[in-house]
Structures are given as C-alpha cells and as structure tokens.
PDB file of C-alpha atoms in Angstrom:
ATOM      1  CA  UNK A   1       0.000   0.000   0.000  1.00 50.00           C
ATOM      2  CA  UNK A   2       1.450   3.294  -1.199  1.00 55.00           C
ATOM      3  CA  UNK A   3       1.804   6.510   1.792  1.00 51.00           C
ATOM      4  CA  UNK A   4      -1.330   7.836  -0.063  1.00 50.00           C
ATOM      5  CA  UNK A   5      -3.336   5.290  -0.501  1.00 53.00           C
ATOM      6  CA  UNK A   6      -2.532   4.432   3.386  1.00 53.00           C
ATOM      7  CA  UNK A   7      -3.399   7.919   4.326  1.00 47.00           C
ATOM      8  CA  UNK A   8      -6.669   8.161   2.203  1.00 53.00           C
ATOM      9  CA  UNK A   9      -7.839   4.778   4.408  1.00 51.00           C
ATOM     10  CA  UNK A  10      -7.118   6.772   7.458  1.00 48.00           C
ATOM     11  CA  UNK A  11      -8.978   9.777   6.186  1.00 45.00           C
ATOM     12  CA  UNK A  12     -12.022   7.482   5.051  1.00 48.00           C
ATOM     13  CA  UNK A  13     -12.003   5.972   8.784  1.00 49.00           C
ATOM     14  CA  UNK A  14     -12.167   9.086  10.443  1.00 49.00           C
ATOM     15  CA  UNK A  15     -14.895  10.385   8.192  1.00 43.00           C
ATOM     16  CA  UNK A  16     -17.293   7.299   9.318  1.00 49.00           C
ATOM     17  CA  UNK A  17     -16.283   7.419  12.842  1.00 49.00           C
ATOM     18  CA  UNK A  18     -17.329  11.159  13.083  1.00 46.00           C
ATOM     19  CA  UNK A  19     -20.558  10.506  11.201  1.00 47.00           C
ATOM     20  CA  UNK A  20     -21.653   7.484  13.459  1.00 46.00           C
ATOM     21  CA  UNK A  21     -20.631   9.640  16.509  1.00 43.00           C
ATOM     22  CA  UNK A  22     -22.409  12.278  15.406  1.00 44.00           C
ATOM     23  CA  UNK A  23     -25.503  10.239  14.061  1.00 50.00           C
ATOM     24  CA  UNK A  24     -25.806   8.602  17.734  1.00 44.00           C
ATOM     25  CA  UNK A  25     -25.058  12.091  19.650  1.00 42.00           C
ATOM     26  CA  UNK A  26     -28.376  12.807  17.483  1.00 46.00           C
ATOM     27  CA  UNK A  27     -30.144  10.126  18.181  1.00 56.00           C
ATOM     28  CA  UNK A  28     -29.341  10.431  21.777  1.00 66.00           C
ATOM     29  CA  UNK A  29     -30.513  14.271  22.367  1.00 81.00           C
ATOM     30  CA  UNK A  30     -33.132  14.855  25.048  1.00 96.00           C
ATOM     31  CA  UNK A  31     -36.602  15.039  23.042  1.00 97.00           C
ATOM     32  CA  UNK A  32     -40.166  15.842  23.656  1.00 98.00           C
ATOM     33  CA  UNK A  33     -43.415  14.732  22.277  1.00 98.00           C
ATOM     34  CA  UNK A  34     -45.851  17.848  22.150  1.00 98.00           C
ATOM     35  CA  UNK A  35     -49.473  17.286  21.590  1.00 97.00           C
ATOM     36  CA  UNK A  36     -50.780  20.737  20.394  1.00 96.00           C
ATOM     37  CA  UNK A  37     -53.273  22.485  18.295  1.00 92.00           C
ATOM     38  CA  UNK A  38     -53.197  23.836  14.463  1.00 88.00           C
ATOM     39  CA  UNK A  39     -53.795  27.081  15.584  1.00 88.00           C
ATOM     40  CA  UNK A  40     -50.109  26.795  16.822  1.00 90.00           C
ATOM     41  CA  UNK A  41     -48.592  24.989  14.192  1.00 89.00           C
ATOM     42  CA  UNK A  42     -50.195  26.779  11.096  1.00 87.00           C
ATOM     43  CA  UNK A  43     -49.853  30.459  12.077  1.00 90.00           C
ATOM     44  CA  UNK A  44     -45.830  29.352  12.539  1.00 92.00           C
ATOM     45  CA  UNK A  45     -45.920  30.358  16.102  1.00 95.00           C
ATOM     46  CA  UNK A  46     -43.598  27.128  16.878  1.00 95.00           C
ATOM     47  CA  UNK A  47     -41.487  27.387  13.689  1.00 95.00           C
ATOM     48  CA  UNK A  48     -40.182  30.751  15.739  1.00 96.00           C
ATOM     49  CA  UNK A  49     -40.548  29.736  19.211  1.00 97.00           C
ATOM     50  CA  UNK A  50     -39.242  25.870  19.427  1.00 97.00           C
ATOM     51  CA  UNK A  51     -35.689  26.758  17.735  1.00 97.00           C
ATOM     52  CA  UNK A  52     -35.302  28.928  20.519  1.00 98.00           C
ATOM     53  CA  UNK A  53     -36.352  26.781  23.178  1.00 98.00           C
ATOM     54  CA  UNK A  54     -33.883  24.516  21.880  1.00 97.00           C
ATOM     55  CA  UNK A  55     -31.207  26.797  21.543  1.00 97.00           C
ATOM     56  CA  UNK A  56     -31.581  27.678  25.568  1.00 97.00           C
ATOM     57  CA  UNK A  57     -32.510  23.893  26.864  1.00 97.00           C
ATOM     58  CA  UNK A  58     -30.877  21.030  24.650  1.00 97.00           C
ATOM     59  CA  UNK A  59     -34.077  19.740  24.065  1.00 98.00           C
ATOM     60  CA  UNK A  60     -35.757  18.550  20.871  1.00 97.00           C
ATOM     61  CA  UNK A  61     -39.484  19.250  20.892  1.00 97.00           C
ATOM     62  CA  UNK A  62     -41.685  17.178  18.423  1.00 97.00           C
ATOM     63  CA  UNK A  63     -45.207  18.423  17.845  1.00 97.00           C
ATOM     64  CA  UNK A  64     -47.908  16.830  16.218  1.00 96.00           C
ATOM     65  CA  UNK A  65     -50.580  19.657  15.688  1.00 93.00           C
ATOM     66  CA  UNK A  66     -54.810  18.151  16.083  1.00 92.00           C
ATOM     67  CA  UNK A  67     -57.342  19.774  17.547  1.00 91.00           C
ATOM     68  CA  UNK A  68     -57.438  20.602  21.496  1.00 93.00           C
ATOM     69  CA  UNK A  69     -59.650  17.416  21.649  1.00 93.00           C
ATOM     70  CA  UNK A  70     -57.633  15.257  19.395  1.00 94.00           C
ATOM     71  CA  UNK A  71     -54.624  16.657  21.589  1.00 96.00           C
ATOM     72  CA  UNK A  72     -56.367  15.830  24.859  1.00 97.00           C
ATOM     73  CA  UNK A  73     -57.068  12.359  23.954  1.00 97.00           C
ATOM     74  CA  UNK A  74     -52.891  12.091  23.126  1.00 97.00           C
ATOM     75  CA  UNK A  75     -52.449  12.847  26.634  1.00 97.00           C
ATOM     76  CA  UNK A  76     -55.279  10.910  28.367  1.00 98.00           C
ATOM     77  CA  UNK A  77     -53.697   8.094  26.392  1.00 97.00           C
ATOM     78  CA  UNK A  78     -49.864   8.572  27.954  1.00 97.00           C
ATOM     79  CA  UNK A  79     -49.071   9.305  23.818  1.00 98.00           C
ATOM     80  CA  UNK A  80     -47.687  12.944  24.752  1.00 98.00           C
ATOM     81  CA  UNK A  81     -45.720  14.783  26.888  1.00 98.00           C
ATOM     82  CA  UNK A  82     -47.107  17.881  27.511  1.00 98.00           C
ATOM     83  CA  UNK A  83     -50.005  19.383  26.070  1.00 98.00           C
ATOM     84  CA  UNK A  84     -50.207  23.267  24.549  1.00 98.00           C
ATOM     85  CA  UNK A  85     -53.939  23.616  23.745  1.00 97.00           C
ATOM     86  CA  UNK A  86     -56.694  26.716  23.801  1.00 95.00           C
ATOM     87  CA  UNK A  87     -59.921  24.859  25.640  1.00 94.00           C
ATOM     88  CA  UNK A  88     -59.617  25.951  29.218  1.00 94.00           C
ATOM     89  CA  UNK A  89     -62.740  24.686  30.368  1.00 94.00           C
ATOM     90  CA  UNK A  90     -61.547  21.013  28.529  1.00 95.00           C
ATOM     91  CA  UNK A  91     -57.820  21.611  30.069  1.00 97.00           C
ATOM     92  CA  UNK A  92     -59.113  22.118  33.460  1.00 97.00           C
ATOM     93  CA  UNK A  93     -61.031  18.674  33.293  1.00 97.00           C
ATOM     94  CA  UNK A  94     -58.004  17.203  32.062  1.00 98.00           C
ATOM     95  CA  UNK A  95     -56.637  18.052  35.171  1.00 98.00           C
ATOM     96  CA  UNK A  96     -59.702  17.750  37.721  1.00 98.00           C
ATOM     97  CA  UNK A  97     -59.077  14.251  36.055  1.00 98.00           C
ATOM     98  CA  UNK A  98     -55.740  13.433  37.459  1.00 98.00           C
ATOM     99  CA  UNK A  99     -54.322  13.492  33.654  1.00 98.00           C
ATOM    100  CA  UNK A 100     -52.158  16.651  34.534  1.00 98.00           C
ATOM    101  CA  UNK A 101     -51.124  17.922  37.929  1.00 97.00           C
ATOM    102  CA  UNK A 102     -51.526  21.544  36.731  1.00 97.00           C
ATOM    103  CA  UNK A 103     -52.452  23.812  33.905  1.00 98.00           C
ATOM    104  CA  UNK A 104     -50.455  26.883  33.215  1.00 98.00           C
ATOM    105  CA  UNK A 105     -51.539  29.681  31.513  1.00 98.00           C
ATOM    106  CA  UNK A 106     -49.680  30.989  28.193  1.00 98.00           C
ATOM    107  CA  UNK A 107     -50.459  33.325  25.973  1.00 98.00           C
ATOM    108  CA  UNK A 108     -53.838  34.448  24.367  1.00 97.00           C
ATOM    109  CA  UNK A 109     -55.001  36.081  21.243  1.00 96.00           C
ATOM    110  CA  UNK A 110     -58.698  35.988  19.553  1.00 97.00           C
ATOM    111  CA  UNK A 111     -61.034  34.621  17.692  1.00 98.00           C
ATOM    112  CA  UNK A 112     -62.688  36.783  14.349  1.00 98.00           C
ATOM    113  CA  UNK A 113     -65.631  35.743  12.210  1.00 98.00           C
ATOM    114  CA  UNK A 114     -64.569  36.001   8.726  1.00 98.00           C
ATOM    115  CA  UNK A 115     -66.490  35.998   5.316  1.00 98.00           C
ATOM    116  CA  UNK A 116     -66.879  37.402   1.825  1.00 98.00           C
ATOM    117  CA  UNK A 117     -66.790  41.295   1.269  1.00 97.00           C
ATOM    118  CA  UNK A 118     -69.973  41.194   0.108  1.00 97.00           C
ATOM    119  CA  UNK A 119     -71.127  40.393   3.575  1.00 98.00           C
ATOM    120  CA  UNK A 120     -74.727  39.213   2.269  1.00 96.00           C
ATOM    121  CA  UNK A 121     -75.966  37.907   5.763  1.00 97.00           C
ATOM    122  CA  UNK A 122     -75.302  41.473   7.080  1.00 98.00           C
ATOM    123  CA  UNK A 123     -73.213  39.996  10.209  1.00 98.00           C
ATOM    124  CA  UNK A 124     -70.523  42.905  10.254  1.00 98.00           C
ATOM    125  CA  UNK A 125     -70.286  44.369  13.461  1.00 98.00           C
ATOM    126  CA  UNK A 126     -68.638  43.398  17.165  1.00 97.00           C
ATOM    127  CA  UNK A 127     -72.412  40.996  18.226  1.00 98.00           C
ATOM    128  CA  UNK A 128     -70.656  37.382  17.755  1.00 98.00           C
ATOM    129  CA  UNK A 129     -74.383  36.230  19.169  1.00 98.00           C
ATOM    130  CA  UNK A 130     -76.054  38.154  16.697  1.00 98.00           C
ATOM    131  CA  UNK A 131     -73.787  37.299  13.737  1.00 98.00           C
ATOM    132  CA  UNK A 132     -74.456  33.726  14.417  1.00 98.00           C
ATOM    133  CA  UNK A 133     -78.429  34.569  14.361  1.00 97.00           C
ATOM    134  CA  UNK A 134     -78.217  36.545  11.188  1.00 97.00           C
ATOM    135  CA  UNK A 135     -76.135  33.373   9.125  1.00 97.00           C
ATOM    136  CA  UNK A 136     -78.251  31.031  10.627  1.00 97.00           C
ATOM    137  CA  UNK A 137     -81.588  33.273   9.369  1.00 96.00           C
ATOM    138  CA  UNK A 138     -79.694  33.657   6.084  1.00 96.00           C
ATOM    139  CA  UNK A 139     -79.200  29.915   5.780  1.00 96.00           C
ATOM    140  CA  UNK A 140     -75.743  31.507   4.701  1.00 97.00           C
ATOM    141  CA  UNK A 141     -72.931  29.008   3.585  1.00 98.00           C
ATOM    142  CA  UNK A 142     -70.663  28.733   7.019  1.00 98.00           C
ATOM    143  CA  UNK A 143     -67.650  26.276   7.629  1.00 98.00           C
ATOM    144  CA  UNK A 144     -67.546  24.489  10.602  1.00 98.00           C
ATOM    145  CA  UNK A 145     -63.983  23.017  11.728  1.00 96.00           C
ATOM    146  CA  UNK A 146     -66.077  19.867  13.348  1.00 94.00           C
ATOM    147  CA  UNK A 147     -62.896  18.718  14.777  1.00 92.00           C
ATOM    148  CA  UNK A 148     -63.463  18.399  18.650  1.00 91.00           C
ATOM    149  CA  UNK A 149     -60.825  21.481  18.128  1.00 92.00           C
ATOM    150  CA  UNK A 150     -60.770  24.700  20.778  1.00 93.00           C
ATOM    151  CA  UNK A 151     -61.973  26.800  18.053  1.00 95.00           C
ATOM    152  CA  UNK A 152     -64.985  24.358  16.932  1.00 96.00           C
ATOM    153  CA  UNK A 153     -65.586  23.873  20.985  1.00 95.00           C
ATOM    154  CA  UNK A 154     -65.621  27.944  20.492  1.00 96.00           C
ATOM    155  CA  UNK A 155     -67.717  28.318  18.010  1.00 97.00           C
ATOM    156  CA  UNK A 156     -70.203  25.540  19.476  1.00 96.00           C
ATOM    157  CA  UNK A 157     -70.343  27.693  22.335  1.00 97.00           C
ATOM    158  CA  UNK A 158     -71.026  30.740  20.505  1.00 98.00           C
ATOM    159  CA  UNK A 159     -74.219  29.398  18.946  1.00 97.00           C
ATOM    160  CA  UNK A 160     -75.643  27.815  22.154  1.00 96.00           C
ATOM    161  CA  UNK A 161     -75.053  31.696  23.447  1.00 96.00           C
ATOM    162  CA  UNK A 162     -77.299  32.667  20.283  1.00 97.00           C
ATOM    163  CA  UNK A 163     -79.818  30.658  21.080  1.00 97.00           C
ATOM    164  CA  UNK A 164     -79.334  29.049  17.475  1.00 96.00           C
ATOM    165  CA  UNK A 165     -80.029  25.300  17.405  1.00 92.00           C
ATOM    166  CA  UNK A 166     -81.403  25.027  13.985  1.00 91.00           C
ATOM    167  CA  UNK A 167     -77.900  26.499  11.980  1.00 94.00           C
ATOM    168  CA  UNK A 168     -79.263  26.592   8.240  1.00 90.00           C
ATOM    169  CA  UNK A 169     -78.934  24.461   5.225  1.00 93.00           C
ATOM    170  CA  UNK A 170     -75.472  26.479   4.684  1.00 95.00           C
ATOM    171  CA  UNK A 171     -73.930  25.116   7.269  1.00 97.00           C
ATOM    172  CA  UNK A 172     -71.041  22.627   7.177  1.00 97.00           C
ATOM    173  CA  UNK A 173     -68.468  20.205   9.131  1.00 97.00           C
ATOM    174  CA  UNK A 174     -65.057  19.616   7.285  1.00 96.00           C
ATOM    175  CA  UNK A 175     -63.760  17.332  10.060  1.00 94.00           C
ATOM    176  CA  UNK A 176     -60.813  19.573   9.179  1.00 93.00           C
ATOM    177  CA  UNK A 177     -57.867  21.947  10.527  1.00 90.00           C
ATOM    178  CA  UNK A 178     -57.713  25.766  10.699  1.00 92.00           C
ATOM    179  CA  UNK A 179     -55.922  25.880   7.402  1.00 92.00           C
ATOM    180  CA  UNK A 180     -58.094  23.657   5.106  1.00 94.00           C
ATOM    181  CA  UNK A 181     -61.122  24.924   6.751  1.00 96.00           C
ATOM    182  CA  UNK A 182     -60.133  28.895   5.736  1.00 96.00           C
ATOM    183  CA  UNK A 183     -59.078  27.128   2.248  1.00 96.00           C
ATOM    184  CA  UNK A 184     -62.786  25.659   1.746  1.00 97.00           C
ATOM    185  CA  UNK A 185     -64.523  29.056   3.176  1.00 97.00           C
ATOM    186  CA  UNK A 186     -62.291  30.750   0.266  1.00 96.00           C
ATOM    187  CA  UNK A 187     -63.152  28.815  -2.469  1.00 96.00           C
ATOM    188  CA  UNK A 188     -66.797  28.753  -1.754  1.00 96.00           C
ATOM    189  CA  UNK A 189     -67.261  32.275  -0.481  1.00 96.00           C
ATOM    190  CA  UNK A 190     -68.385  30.672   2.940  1.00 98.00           C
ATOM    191  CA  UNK A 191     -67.844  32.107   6.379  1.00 98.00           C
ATOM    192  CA  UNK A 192     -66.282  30.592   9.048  1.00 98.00           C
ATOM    193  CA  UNK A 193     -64.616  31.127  12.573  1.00 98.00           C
ATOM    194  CA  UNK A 194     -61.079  31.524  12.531  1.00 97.00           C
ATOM    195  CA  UNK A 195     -58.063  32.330  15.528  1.00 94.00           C
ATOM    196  CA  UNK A 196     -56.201  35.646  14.319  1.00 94.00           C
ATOM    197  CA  UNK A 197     -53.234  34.230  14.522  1.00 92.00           C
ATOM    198  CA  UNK A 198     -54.089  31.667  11.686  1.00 92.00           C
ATOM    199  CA  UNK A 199     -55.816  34.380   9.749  1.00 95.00           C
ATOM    200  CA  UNK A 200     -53.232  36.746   9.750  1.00 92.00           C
ATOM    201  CA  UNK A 201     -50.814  34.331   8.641  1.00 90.00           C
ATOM    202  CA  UNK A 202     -53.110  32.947   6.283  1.00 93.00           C
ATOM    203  CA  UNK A 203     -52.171  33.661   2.154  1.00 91.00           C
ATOM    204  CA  UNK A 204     -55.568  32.403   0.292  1.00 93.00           C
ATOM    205  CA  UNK A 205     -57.865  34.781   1.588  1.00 94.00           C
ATOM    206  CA  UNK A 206     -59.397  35.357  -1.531  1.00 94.00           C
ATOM    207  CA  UNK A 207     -62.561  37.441  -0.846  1.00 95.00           C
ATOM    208  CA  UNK A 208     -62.557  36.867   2.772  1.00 97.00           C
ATOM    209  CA  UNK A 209     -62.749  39.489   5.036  1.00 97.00           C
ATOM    210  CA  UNK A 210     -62.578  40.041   8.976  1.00 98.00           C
ATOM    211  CA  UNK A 211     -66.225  41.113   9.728  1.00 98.00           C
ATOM    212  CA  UNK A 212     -66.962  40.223  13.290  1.00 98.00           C
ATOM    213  CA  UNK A 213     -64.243  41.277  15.901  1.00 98.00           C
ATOM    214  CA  UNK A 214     -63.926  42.961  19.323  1.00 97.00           C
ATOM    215  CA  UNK A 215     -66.711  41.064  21.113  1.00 98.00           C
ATOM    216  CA  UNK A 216     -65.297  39.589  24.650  1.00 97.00           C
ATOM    217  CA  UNK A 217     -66.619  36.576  24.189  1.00 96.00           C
ATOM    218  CA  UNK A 218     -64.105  36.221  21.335  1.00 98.00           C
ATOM    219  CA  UNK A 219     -61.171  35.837  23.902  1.00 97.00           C
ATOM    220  CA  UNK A 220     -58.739  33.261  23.137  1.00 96.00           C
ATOM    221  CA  UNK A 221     -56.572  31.759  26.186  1.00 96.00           C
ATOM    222  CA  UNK A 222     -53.792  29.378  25.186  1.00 97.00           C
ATOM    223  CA  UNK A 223     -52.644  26.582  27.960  1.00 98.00           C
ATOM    224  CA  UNK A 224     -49.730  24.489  29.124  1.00 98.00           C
ATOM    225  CA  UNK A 225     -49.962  20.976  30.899  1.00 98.00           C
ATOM    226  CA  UNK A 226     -47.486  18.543  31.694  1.00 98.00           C
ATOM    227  CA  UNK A 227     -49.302  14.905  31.342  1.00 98.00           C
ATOM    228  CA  UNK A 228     -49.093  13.269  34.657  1.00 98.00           C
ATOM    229  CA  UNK A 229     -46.046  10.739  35.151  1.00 97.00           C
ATOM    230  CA  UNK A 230     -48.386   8.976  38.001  1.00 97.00           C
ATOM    231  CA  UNK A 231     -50.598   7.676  35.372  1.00 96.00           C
ATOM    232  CA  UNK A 232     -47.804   7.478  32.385  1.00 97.00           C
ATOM    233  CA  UNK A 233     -44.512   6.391  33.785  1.00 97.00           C
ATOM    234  CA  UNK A 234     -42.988   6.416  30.199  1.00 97.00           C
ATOM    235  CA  UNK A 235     -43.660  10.192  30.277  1.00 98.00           C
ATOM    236  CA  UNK A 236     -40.390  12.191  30.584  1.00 98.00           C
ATOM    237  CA  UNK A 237     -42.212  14.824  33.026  1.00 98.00           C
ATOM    238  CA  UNK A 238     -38.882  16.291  33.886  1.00 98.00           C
ATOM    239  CA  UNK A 239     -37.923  17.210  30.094  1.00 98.00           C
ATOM    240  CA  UNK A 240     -41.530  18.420  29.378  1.00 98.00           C
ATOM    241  CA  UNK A 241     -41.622  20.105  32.378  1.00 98.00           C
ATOM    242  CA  UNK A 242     -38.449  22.153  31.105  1.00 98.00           C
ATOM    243  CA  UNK A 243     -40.574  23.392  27.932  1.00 98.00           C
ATOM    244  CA  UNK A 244     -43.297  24.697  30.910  1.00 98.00           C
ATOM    245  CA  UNK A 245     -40.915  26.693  32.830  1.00 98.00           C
ATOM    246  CA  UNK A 246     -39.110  28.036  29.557  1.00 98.00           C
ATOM    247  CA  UNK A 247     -42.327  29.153  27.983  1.00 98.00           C
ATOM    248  CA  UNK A 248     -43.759  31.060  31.195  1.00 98.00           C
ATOM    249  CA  UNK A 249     -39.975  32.323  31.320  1.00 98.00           C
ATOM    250  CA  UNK A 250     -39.271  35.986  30.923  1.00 97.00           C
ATOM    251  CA  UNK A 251     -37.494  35.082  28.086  1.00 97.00           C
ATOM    252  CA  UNK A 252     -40.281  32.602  26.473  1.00 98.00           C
ATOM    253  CA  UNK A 253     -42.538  35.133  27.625  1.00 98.00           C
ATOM    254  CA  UNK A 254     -41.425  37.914  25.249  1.00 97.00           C
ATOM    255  CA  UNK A 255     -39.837  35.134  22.340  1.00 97.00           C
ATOM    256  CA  UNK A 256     -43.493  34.662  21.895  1.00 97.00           C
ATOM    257  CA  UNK A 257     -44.532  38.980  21.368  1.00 97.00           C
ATOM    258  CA  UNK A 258     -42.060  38.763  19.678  1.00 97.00           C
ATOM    259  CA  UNK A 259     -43.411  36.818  16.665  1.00 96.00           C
ATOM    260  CA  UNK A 260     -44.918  39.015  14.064  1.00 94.00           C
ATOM    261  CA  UNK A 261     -46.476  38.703  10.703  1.00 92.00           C
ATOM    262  CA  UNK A 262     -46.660  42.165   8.598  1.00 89.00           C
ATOM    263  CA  UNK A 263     -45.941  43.937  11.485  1.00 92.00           C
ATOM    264  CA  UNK A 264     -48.908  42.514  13.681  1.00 92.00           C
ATOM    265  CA  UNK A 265     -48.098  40.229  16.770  1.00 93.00           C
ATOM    266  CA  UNK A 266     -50.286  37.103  16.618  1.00 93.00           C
ATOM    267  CA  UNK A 267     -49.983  36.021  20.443  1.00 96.00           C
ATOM    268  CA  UNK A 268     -49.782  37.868  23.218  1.00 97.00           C
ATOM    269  CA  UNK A 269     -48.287  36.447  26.332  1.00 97.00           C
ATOM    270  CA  UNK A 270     -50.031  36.483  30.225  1.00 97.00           C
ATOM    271  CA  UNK A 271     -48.232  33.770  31.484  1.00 97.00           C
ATOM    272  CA  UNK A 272     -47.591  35.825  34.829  1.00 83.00           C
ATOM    273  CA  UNK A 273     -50.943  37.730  34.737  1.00 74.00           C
TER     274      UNK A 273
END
C-alpha cells in the first residue's frame, strides 16, 4: 500500500467514525413529544418559538398539531408529553381528572368571524351572538372546523349563546384543521370562525374578510400541561416540564410577542398575569 493510498484509508475511517458519533449524539438528544393544536402549528408560532427553546434547553421538541380534543385524547392516552392547547374549560377537566397535575396559563389572542366582502348575511359588526343569528336566518354558507378542536368547541359555544339550534342548510363540518377549513370558506365564499393568529398568517384569503371582531366573548386563552407521570410512567415529566418553565420564562414570555407577521403580533403572552 502506497503513503497515499494508506493515508486516504485513514482519512475514510475518520470520516465514518465522526458521522456514526455524530448520528448517535443525534439520536441520543433529550426530546419531547408535544401534543398541540393547528392554531399553533399553522400560524408558525412554533417554527419561531421551538428553535429557541432549543437553543436555551438542549431539548428537541416534536409536535404533532390536532385539535385541542384530538390533543387531549394524546395525553389521556400517555401518547404525549405535555399538552399546549386553547380549551380551558376542557384543560381544566383534564386536570380535575388526574391526567395533569396543573395547567399553566400561556399566551392568548382571539377569535374573528370572517367571510366574503360582500357580507350578504349582514353579520358585520362586534355581536358574535347576533352574527351567528343573522347566518343562521340567512341559511348563509358557514364552515364548521367539526374537529373536537378549541376553536370548533368555540364556536359551538357561541351558537348555544345565540340561542341558534337550527344552523341553516349552509352550514357545514369539514372534520378539518384551521388551514383547510379557511381554504374551503375561500373557495366557496363561505364564512367561518377563525383564531387571528391563523388568519393573519393565512395567504388564500381570496374574498374573505374580517367582519366580526372585538366582542369579549371572542377571547382566546392558550394553555400548558405537563401529562401526569403517576398515570404514564414512560412520560419524561422532567424534560416536558423544562418546555413549561421556559415558555412562562421571561425570556419565552417575550420570544413569543415577539413573533410578528406584517408587522402585527399574533400572540400575546399572560403567562404571569
């Protein structure tokens, strides 16, 4: 074997020995399974917030975005970590339930009705309750998530405040995410009840328009729970419990204002408040 040759096998053995180290030092970081909503996910609140969280913990966090019930069932079944969901009436059943020792509060934003320009069922205005009347009057075309989501256990809500059982011949489940639901209320010139954060980061918007927003009931509060390790041993509690204390942090606190889209911030923080 020729001094080259000899030192180009030596070269070729280091190269593999500081890929498989570095393939198992990957394989080996700390990592989290977070069971979340689309809300999240779709308005990329996480692609700016998890690097970060990384960047100041070591830890990986995985998310796999479904509605807030979809994401509560994860949990009840041991398949997540730690939940970040926007159902707080759900979340604090999840707890009362011994699935989670405690809920923290986040961050919040809102919920707006949106629709075509046009506006034909007249809802425009800051009434959710009366928007909801006027559609359902209209028999206007209106998008239901139908997901078991936050924002369909929202909007649920907001017609039992109406007083609107009967919902028109307009209305429709998709069985679907934020996203695809705004997608199908663009093509079809249908109206539909969207998070801001979503909306704003949304691109097909099409004809839609905000029309309904301001009303209180339209409040949006975004929680935190570790699932409990009582009922889960497999659960690494002590890794997801590191996300919970970075995200109420100062400094997760104001990652999170700090995420914009064209100049508007899309969550506002209150862990503290």
């Amino acid at each position: 074997m020729t001094r080259r040759s000899h030192l180009r096998g030596w070269i070729a053995f280091y190269v593999a020995g500081a890929l498989c180290a570095s393939q198992a030092l990957a394989q080996s970081a700390p990592s989290i399974v977070m069971a979340s909503t689309t809300s999240t996910e779709q308005s990329g609140l996480f692609a700016h917030v998890l690097p970060a969280f990384k960047q100041a913990t070591g830890i990986d966090a995985k998310v796999v975005a479904l509605g807030t019930g979809q994401a509560l069932d994860m949990g009840r079944r041991g398949d997540a970590d730690v939940l970040f969901v926007h159902d707080q009436a759900a979340e604090e059943k999840f707890v009362a339930d011994g699935f989670s020792v405690k809920r923290w509060p986040v961050m919040y934003n809102d919920f707006v009705l949106v629709g075509p320009a046009n506006d034909t069922a007249k809802t425009r205005g800051k009434d959710i309750a009366s928007a909801l009347q006027k559609l359902a009057s209209a028999q206007a075309p209106f998008i239901s998530r139908g997901d078991k989501s936050g924002t369909h256990a929202a909007e649920l809500r907001y017609w039992k405040q109406a007083g609107v059982e009967a919902k028109g011949a307009g209305y429709k489940e998709c069985g679907c995410g934020m996203g695809p639901a705004l997608n199908m209320a663009s093509s079809l010139g249908a109206y539909v009840l969207t998070d801001r954060g979503t909306w704003l980061s949304f691109k097909n918007r099409q004809d839609l328009q905000i029309l309904v927003e301001g009303d209180k009931q339209l409040f949006n509060q975004y929680g935190v729970m570790v699932v409990n390790p009582a009922k889960y041993p497999h659960v690494k509690a002590d890794l997801a419990q590191k996300f919970v204390d970075w995200v109420i942090s100062p400094a997760g606190q104001a990652n999170i204002a700090s995420y914009k889209v064209g100049g508007e911030t899309l969550f506002f923080p209150n862990a503290n408040k």
